[in-house]
Amino acid sequence: MSARILHPSEEPLRLGALATVLDGARMLALRSWHPDRYDVYHCAQRAWRAQNIPVPYSAIIYQLRRLVESGNVLAFNDAQGRSREDIAGLYAAARDHVLSQRPSGPVPPAPAAALDARLSA
């Protein structure tokens, strides 16, 4: 797939902020993901809202879709035998791709305690 970061609307996007949201979703997936009650979209949306930073939700979903077969995130979510670690791995891969696109390299992640507090709210 293309190495493009932006979703089709081509809005400017802060890559560090996008990576932070994806990492928050990764942590949520490890803690709360369930294929029927708290799916991959719930993790993404909750992390997105908790961060309170200007990242289009569609940019988050774009990063997930570019990594799964046929762009079908729900099929990935619902695959037999899928685990929290698998879902967290999807978010980690998306985060790592975003960070690799930063011209100055990775930005230090937000302190885990502060991020956990925002996600628990």
C-alpha positions as MATLAB code, in Angstrom:
seq = 'MSARILHPSEEPLRLGALATVLDGARMLALRSWHPDRYDVYHCAQRAWRAQNIPVPYSAIIYQLRRLVESGNVLAFNDAQGRSREDIAGLYAAARDHVLSQRPSGPVPPAPAAALDARLSA';
ca = [
       0.000    0.000    0.000;
       0.973    3.625   -0.325;
       3.182    5.252    2.283;
       0.895    8.284    2.352;
      -0.086    9.463    5.805;
      -3.012   11.734    5.065;
      -6.527   10.566    4.423;
      -8.272   11.660    1.218;
      -9.198   15.160    2.396;
      -5.447   15.981    2.517;
      -5.737   18.184    5.616;
      -2.454   19.033    7.305;
      -1.836   16.620   10.131;
       0.477   16.581   13.092;
       2.132   13.183   12.902;
       3.196   13.153   16.537;
      -0.399   13.740   17.620;
      -1.627   10.953   15.359;
       0.989    8.584   16.794;
      -0.083    9.522   20.329;
      -3.716    8.678   19.595;
      -2.732    5.359   18.002;
      -0.619    4.494   21.041;
      -3.518    5.347   23.349;
      -5.740    3.020   21.321;
      -3.062    0.326   21.616;
      -3.143    0.602   25.407;
      -6.933    0.497   25.425;
      -6.924   -2.591   23.223;
      -4.613   -4.396   25.638;
      -6.891   -3.535   28.525;
     -10.423   -3.577   27.103;
     -10.739   -5.011   23.585;
     -13.455   -7.610   23.018;
     -14.716   -8.524   19.528;
     -18.392   -8.150   20.456;
     -18.449   -5.441   23.113;
     -15.405   -3.189   22.639;
     -14.118   -3.539   19.100;
     -11.237   -1.914   17.246;
     -13.364    1.133   16.392;
     -14.341    1.654   20.044;
     -10.667    1.609   21.060;
      -9.800    4.152   18.375;
     -12.690    6.453   19.181;
     -12.106    6.411   22.935;
      -8.388    7.135   22.527;
      -9.154    9.890   20.017;
     -11.571   11.618   22.394;
      -9.283   11.205   25.413;
      -6.331   12.906   23.710;
      -8.153   16.166   22.979;
      -5.726   16.996   20.165;
      -6.520   18.053   16.591;
      -6.319   14.776   14.696;
      -9.120   13.880   12.286;
     -10.758   10.587   13.295;
     -10.669    9.559    9.641;
      -6.852    9.799    9.702;
      -6.743    7.234   12.516;
      -9.023    4.840   10.662;
      -7.059    5.389    7.440;
      -3.902    4.189    9.191;
      -5.644    1.006   10.358;
      -7.231    0.271    6.985;
      -3.944    0.559    5.131;
      -2.545   -2.292    7.241;
      -5.291   -4.908    6.986;
      -6.340   -7.083    4.077;
      -8.722   -5.252    1.743;
      -8.861   -2.401    4.264;
     -11.536   -4.302    6.188;
     -10.904   -3.420    9.828;
     -14.000   -5.234   11.104;
     -12.984   -8.466    9.376;
      -9.618   -8.171   11.129;
     -11.403   -7.480   14.426;
     -13.789  -10.423   14.035;
     -11.318  -13.056   12.797;
     -11.486  -16.316   14.711;
      -8.873  -16.511   17.461;
      -8.106  -12.785   17.434;
      -6.610  -11.554   20.724;
      -6.104   -8.253   22.502;
      -2.431   -8.513   21.624;
      -3.298   -8.825   17.914;
      -5.422   -5.679   18.013;
      -2.769   -3.831   20.016;
      -0.230   -4.962   17.430;
      -2.298   -3.380   14.662;
      -2.281   -0.052   16.508;
       1.453   -0.390   17.211;
       2.195   -1.040   13.530;
       0.128    1.997   12.534;
       1.872    4.137   15.161;
       5.313    2.962   14.062;
       4.535    3.723   10.420;
       3.403    7.225   11.320;
       6.521    7.837   13.415;
       8.741    6.611   10.598;
       7.306    9.370    8.392;
       8.348   12.174   10.746;
      11.270   14.108    9.298;
      12.931   14.520   12.703;
      12.293   10.973   13.948;
      10.082    9.734   16.764;
       8.766   12.051   19.424;
       8.877   10.875   23.047;
       5.534    9.348   24.066;
       3.278   11.072   26.558;
       3.850    9.975   30.144;
       1.933    6.744   30.656;
       0.313    7.890   33.900;
      -1.151   11.018   32.304;
      -2.376    9.063   29.295;
      -3.918    6.357   31.501;
      -5.740    9.026   33.500;
      -7.247   10.530   30.353;
      -8.278    7.126   29.008;
      -9.866    6.097   32.322;
     -12.076    9.183   32.409;
];
